[in-house]
CSV table of C-alpha atoms in Angstrom, one decimal:
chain,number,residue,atom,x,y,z
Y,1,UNK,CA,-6.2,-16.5,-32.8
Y,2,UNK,CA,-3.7,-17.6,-30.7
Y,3,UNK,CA,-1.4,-15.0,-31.6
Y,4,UNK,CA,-3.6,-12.3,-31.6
Y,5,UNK,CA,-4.7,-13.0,-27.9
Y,6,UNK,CA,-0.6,-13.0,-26.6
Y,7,UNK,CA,-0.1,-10.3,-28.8
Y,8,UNK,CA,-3.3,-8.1,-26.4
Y,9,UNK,CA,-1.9,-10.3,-23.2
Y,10,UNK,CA,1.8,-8.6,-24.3
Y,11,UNK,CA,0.6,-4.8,-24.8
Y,12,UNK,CA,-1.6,-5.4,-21.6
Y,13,UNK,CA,1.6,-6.7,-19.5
Y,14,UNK,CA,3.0,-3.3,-20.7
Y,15,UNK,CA,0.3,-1.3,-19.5
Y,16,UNK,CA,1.0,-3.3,-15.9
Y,17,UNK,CA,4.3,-2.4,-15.8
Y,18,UNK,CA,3.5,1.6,-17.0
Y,19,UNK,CA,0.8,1.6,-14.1
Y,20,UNK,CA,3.5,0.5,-11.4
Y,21,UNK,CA,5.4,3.6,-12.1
Y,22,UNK,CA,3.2,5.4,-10.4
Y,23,UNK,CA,3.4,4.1,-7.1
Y,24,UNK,CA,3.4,6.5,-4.3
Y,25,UNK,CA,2.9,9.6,-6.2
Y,26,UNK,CA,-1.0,9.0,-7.3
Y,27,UNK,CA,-3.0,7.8,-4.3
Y,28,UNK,CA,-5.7,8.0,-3.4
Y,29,UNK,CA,-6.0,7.7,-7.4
Y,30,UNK,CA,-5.4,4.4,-8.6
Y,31,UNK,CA,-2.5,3.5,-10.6
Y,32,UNK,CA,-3.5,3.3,-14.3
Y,33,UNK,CA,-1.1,2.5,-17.5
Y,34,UNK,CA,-2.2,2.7,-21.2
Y,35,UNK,CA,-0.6,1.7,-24.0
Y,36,UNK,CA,-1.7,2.4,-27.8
Y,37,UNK,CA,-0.8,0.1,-30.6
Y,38,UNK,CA,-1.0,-0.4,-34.3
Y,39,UNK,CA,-1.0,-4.7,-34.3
Y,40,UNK,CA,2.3,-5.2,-33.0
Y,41,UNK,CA,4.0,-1.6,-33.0
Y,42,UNK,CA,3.2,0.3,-30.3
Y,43,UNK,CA,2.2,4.5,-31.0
Y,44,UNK,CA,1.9,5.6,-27.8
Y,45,UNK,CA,2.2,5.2,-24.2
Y,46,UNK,CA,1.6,6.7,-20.5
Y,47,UNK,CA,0.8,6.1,-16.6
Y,48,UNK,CA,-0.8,8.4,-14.7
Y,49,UNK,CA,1.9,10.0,-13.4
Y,50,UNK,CA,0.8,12.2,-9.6
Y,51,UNK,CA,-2.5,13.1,-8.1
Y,52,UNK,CA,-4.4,15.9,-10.0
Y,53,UNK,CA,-1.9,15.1,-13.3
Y,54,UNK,CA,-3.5,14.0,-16.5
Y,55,UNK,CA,-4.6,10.6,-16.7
Y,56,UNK,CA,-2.5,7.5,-18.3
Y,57,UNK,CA,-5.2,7.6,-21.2
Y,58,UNK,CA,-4.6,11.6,-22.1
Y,59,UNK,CA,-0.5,10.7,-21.6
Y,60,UNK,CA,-0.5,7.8,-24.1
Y,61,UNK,CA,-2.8,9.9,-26.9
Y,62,UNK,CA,-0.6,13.0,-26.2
Y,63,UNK,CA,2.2,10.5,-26.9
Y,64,UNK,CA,0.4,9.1,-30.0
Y,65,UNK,CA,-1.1,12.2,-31.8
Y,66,UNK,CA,-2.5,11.5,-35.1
Y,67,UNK,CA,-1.0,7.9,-35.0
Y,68,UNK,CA,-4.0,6.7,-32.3
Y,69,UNK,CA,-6.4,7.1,-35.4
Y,70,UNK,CA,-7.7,3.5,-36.1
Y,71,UNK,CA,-5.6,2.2,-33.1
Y,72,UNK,CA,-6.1,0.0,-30.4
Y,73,UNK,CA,-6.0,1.3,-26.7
Y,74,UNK,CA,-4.7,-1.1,-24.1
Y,75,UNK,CA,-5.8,0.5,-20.2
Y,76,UNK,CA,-5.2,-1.1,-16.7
Y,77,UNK,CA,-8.9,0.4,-15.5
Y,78,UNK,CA,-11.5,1.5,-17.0
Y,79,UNK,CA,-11.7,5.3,-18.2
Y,80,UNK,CA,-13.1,7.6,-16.4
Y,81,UNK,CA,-16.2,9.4,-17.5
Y,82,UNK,CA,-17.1,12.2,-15.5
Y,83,UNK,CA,-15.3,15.9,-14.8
Y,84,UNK,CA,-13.0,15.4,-12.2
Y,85,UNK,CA,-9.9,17.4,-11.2
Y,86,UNK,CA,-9.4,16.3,-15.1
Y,87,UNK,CA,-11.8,16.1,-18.1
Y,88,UNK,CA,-13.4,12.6,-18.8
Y,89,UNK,CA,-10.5,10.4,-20.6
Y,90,UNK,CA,-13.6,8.9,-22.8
Y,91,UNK,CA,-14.0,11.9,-24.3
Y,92,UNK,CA,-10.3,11.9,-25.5
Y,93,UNK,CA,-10.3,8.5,-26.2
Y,94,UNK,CA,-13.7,8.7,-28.8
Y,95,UNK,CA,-11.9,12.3,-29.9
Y,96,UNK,CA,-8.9,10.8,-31.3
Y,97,UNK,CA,-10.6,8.2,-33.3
Y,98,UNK,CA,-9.6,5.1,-31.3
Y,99,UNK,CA,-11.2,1.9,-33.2
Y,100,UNK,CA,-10.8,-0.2,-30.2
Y,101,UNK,CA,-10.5,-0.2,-26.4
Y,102,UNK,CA,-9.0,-3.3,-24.1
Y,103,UNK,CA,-9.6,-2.7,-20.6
Y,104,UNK,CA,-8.3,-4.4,-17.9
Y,105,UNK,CA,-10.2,-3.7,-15.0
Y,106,UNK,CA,-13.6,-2.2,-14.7
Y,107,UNK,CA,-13.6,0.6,-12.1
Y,108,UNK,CA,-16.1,0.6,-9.3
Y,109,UNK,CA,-16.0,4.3,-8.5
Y,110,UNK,CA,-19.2,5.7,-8.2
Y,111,UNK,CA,-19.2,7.9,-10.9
Y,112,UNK,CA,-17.6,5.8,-13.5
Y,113,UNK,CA,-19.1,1.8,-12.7
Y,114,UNK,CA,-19.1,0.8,-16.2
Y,115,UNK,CA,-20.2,4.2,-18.0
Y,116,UNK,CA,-17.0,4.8,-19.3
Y,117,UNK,CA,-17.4,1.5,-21.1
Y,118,UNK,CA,-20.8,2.2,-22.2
Y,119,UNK,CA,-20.2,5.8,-23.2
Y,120,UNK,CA,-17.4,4.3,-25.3
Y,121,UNK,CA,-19.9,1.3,-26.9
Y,122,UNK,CA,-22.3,4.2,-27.5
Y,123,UNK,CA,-19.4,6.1,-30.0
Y,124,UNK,CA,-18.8,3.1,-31.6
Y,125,UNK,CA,-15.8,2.0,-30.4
Y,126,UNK,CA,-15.5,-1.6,-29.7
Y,127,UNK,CA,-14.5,-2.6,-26.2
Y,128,UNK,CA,-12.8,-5.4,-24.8
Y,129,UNK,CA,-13.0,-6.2,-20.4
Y,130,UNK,CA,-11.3,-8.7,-18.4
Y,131,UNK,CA,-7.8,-9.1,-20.3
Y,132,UNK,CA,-5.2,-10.0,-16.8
Y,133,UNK,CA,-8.0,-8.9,-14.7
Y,134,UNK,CA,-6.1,-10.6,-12.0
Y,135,UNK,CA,-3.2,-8.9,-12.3
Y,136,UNK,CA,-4.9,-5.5,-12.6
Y,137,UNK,CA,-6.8,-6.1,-9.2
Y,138,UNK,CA,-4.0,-7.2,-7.3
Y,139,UNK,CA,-1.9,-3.5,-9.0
Y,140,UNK,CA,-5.0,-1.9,-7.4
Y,141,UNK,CA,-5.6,-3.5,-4.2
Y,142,UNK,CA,-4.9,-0.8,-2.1
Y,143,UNK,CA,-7.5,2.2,-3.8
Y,144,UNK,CA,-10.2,-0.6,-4.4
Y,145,UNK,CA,-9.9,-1.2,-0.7
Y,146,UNK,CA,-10.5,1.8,0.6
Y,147,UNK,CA,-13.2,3.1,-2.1
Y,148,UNK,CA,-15.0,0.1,-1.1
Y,149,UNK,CA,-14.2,-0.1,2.8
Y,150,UNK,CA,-13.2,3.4,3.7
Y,151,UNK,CA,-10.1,1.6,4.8
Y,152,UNK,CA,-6.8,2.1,3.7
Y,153,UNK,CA,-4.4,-1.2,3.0
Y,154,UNK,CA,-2.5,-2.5,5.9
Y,155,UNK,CA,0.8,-3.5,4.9
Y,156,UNK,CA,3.0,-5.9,7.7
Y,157,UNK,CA,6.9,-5.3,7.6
Y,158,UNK,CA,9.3,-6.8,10.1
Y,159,UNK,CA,13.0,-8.4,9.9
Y,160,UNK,CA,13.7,-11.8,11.7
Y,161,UNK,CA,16.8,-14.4,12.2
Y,162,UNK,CA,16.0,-17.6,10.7
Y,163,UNK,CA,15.0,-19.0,14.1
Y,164,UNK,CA,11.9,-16.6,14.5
Y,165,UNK,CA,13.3,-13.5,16.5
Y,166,UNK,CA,12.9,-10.2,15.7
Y,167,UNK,CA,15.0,-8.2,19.0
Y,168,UNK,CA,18.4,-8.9,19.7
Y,169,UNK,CA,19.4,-9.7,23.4
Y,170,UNK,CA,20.2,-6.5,25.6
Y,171,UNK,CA,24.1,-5.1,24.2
Y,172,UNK,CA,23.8,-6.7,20.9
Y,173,UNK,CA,23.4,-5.4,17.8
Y,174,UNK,CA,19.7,-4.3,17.2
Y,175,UNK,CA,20.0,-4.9,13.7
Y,176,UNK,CA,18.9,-8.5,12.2
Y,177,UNK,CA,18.0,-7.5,9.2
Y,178,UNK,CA,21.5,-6.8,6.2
Y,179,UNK,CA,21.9,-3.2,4.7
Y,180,UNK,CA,20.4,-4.1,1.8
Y,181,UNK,CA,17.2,-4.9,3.6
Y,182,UNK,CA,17.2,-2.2,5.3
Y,183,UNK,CA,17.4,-0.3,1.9
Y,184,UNK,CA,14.0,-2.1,0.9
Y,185,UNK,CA,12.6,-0.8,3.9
Y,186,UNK,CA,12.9,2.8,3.4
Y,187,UNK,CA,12.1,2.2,0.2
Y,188,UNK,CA,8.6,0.6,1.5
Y,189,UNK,CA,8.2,3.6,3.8
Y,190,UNK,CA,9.0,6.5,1.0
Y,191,UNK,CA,5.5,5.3,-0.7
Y,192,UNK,CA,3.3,5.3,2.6
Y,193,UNK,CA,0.6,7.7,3.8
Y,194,UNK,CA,1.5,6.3,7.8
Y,195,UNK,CA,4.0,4.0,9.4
Y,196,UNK,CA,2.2,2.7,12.8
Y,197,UNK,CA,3.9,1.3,15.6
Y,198,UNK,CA,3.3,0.1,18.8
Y,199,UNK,CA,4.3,2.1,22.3
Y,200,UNK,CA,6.8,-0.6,23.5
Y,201,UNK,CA,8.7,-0.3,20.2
Y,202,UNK,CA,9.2,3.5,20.8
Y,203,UNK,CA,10.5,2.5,24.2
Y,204,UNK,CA,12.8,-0.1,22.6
Y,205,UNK,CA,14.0,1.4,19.6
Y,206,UNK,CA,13.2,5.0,19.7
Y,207,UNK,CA,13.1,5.1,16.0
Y,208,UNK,CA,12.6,8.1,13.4
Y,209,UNK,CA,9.9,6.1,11.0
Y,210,UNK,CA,11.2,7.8,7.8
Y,211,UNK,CA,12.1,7.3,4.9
Y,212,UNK,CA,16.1,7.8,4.0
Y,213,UNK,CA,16.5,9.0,1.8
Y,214,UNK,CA,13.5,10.4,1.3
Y,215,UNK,CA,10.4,9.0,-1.2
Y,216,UNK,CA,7.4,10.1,-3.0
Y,217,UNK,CA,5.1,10.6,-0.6
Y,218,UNK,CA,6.3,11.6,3.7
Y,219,UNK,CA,4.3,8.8,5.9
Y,220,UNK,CA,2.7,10.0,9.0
Y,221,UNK,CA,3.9,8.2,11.8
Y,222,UNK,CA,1.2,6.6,14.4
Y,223,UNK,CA,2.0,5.4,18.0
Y,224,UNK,CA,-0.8,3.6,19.7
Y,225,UNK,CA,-0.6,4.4,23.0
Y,226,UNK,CA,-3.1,4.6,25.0
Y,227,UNK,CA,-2.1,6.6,27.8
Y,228,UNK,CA,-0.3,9.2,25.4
Y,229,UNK,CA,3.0,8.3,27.2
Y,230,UNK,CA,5.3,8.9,24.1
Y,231,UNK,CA,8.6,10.5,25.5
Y,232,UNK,CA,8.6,14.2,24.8
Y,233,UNK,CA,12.4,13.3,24.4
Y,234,UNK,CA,11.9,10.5,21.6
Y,235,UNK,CA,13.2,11.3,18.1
Y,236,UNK,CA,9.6,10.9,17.2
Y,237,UNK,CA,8.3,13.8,19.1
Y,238,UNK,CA,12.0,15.8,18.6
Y,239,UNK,CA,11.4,16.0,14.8
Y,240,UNK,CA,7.3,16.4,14.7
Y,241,UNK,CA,8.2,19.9,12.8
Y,242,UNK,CA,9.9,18.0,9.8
Y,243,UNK,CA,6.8,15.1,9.7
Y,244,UNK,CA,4.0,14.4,11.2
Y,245,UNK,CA,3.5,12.7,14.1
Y,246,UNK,CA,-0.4,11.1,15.7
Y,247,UNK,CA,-0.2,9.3,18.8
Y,248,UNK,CA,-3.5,7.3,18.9
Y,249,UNK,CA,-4.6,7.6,22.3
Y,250,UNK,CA,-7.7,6.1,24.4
Y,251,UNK,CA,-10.3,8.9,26.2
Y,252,UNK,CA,-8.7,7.6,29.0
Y,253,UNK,CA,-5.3,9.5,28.2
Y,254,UNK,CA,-4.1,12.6,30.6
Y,255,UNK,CA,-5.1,15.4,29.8
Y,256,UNK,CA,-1.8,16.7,30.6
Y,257,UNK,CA,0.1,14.4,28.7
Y,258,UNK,CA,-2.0,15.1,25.6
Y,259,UNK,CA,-1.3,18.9,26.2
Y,260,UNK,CA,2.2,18.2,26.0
Y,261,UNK,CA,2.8,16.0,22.8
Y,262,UNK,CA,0.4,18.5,21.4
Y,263,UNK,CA,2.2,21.6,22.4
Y,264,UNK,CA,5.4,19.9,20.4
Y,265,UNK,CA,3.5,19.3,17.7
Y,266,UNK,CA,2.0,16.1,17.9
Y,267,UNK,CA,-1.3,15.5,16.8
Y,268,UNK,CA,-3.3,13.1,19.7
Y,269,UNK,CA,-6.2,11.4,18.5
Y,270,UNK,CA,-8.2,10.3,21.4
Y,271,UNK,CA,-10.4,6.9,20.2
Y,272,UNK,CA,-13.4,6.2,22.0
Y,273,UNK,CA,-13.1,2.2,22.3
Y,274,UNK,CA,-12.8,0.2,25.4
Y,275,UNK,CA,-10.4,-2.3,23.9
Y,276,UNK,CA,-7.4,-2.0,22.1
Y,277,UNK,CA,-9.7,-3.8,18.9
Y,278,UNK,CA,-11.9,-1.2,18.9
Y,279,UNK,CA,-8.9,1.0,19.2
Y,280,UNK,CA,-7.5,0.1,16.4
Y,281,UNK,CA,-10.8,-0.4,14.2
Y,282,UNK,CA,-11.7,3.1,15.2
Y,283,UNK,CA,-8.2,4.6,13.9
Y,284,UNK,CA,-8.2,2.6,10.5
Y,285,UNK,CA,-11.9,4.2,10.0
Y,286,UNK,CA,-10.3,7.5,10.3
Y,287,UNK,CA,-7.1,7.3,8.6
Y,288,UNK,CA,-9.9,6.0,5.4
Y,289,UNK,CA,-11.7,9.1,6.2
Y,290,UNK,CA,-8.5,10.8,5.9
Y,291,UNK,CA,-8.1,8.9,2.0
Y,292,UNK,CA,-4.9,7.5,3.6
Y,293,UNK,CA,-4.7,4.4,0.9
Y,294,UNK,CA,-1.3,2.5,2.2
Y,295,UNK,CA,0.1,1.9,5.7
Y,296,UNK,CA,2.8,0.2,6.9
Y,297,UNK,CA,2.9,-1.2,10.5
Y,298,UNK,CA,6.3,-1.9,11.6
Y,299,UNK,CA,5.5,-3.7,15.3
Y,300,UNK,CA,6.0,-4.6,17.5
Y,301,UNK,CA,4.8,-8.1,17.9
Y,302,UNK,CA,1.6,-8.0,20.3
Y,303,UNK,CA,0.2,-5.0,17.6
Y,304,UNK,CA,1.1,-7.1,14.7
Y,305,UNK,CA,-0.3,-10.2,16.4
Y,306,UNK,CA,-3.7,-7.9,17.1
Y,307,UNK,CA,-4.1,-7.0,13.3
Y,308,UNK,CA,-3.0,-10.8,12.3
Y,309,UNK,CA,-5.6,-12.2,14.4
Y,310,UNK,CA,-8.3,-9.7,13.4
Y,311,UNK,CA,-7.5,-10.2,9.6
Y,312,UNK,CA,-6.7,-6.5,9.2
Y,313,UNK,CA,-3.3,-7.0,7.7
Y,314,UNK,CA,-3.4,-7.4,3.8
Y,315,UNK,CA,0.0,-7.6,2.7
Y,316,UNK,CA,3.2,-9.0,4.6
Y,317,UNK,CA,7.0,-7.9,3.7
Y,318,UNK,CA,9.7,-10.1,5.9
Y,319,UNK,CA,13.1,-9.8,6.0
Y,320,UNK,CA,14.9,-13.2,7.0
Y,321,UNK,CA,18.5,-13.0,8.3
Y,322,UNK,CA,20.6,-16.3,7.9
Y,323,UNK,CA,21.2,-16.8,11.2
Y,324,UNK,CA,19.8,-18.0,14.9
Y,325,UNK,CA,19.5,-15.6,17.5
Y,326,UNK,CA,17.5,-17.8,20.2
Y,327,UNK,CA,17.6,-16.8,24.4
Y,328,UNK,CA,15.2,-15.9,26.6
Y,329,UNK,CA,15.5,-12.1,26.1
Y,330,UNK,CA,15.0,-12.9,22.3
Y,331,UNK,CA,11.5,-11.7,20.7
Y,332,UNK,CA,8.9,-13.1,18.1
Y,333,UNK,CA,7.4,-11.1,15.1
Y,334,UNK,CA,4.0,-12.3,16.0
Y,335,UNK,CA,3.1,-12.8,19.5
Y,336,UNK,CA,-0.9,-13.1,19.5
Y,337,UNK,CA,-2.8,-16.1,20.1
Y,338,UNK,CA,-1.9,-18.8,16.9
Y,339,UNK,CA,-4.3,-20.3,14.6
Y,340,UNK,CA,-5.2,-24.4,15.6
Y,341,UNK,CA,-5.8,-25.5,12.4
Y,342,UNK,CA,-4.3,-25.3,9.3
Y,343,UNK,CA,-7.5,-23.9,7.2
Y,344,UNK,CA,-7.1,-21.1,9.0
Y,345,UNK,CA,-3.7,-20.3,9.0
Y,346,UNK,CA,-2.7,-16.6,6.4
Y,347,UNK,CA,-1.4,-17.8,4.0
Y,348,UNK,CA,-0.2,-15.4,0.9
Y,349,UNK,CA,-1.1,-15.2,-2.6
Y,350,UNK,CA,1.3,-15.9,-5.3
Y,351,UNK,CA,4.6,-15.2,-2.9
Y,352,UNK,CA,7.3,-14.2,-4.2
Y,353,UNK,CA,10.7,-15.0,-2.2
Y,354,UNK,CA,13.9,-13.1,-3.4
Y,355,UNK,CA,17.2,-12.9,-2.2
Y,356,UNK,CA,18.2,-9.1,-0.5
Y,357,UNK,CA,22.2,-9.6,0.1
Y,358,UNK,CA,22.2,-12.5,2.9
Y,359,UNK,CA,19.0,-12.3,3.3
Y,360,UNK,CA,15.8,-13.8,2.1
Y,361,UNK,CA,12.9,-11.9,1.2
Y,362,UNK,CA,9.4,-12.4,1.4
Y,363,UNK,CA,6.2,-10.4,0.0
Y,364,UNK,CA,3.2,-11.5,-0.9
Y,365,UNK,CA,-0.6,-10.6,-0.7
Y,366,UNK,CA,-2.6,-12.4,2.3
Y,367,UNK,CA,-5.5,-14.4,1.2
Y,368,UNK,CA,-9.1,-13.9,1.9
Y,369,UNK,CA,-10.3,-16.7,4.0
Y,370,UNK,CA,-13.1,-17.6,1.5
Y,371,UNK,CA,-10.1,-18.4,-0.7
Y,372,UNK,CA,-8.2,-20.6,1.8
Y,373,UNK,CA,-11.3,-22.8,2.5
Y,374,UNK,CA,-11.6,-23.0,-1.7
Y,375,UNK,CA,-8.5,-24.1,-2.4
């Protein structure tokens, strides 16, 4: 029995990794791998591959043809079992003669919620759920956030020296972070649907926000400023035409100054809050309503320190340079108000810590406080 189970744990772990390919080009879909074996010999296999493509299921049976008769499908989520911009894969699944289904993840969507399951128990085929559920909820994090928040996933980047500082004193270098970092990075930004960052980074930095060279998907970039002061001469604003650009303003902003950014093709979204909080809560509402599913925030450290100490931020890339940068003119990722006691302090699930050239490299999930306090 043994063997049989690490046998399903090894064709699921396949699925995983088929799923992953995806990244970028499907959202707001999840990202969904299937593999179809014969006991050990695998027939078939697919991921769903871009938004409105077939799904991983209708892939891997293409893959298999008449080989899928009698076999046993492997899937990250559960089928789908309703007419979407694609026909339901349960249909496909039950037409080719599957004997057995193992599934993952069951999917909460609305329309699917366990039918596809039961429309396949109804055909006769015999179906497995929960095999690396873990894993298959963590692959789909960010598209079970925002169906069930209307949020999308809030992903934390920033590059420090090994003493804590993430800006350079005045005539130094600005970067901290190596070249192969930095090569992560735009590799982080070419799967996002927004890159936000604060005003006073603009100022600082006047960056571009994209992705070089380009990715899958071109990221909106965000400025919250709430006086809509972004320079009309900032790369940001200078290359609106090639990407968007939204300042998130508050009803406070000039008129004059919205008229501008918008007459250079900025979008200004004007939020109704009174704080910066509500702000914020107000533009992550919207972005969901927009079925943005990942953003990245790139600082600087009072936004970051906002979103850390309002638990918004679910996932944390750092990039840590091997070497001390100190001084008073010196800056820190997070500059917000620090936790007191260690229950409360993020910490991240399952890290993982790799080395990027000199520097050392840290990702990881953040965890829900109600799984702090239990362990």
């Amino acid at each position: 029995m043994g063997t049989l189970a690490q046998l399903y744990r090894t064709h699921m772990a396949h699925a995983l990794r088929l799923a992953a390919e995806g990244q970028g080009r499907v959202e707001p879909n999840p990202m969904v791998g299937c593999v179809i074996a014969d006991g050990d010999q695998t027939v078939g296999e697919g991921w769903h591959k871009k938004f409105g493509g077939p799904h991983a299921e209708v892939e891997a049976l293409a893959a298999a043809g008449d080989r899928a008769r009698g076999a046993t499908l492997y899937v990250t989520l559960e089928p789908c079992c309703h007419q979407g911009k694609t026909p339901p894969c349960t249909a496909a699944i039950i037409a080719a003669g599957i004997a057995r289904v193992v599934v993952a993840l069951t999917d909460p969507f609305p329309q699917v919620d366990g039918g596809g399951i039961a429309q396949l128990e109804a055909a006769g085929v015999a179906v497995d759920v929960g095999l690396m559920q873990t894993e298959a909820r963590q692959l789909c994090a960010p598209y079970l956030k925002l169906l069930t928040t209307g949020r999308p996933w809030v992903v934390a980047q920033w590059a420090m020296s090994r003493d804590g500082r993430i800006a350079t004193p005045p005539g130094e270098s600005p970067w901290i972070s190596c070249e192969e970092s930095r090569a992560v990075v735009h590799q982080l930004r070419g799967r996002m649907d927004a890159i936000i960052v604060g005003r006073a980074t603009v100022e600082a930095d006047d960056p571009l926000l994209t992705a070089r060279p380009p990715g899958p998907r071109v990221a909106t970039r965000i400025v919250v400023d709430s006086g809509a002061s972004l320079s009309l001469e900032s790369q940001l604003v200078q290359t609106a035409g090639d990407a968007p650009v939204l300042v998130a303003a508050s009803r406070a902003a000039p008129e004059e100054r919205c008229d501008q950014l918008s007459d250079r093709g900025v979008e200004v979204l004007r939020l109704p809050g009174d704080s910066h909080d509500e702000r914020f809560d107000e533009l992550l509402d919207e972005l969901g309503r927009r079925r943005l599913t990942n953003v990245l925030v790139e600082g600087g450290g009072w936004l970051l320190a906002s979103l850390f100490d309002a638990g918004a931020i679910d996932e944390v890339h750092v990039f840590i340079a091997p070497h001390n940068i100190g001084g008073s003119g010196t800056t820190a990722p997070v500059t917000g108000d620090s936790t007191t006691a260690v229950a409360e302090a993020l910490r991240l699930v399952d890290p993982i810590i790799t080395r990027i050239g000199v520097d050392d490299y840290l990702s990881g999930h953040i965890a829900t406080r109600s799984s702090i306090a239990g362990g």
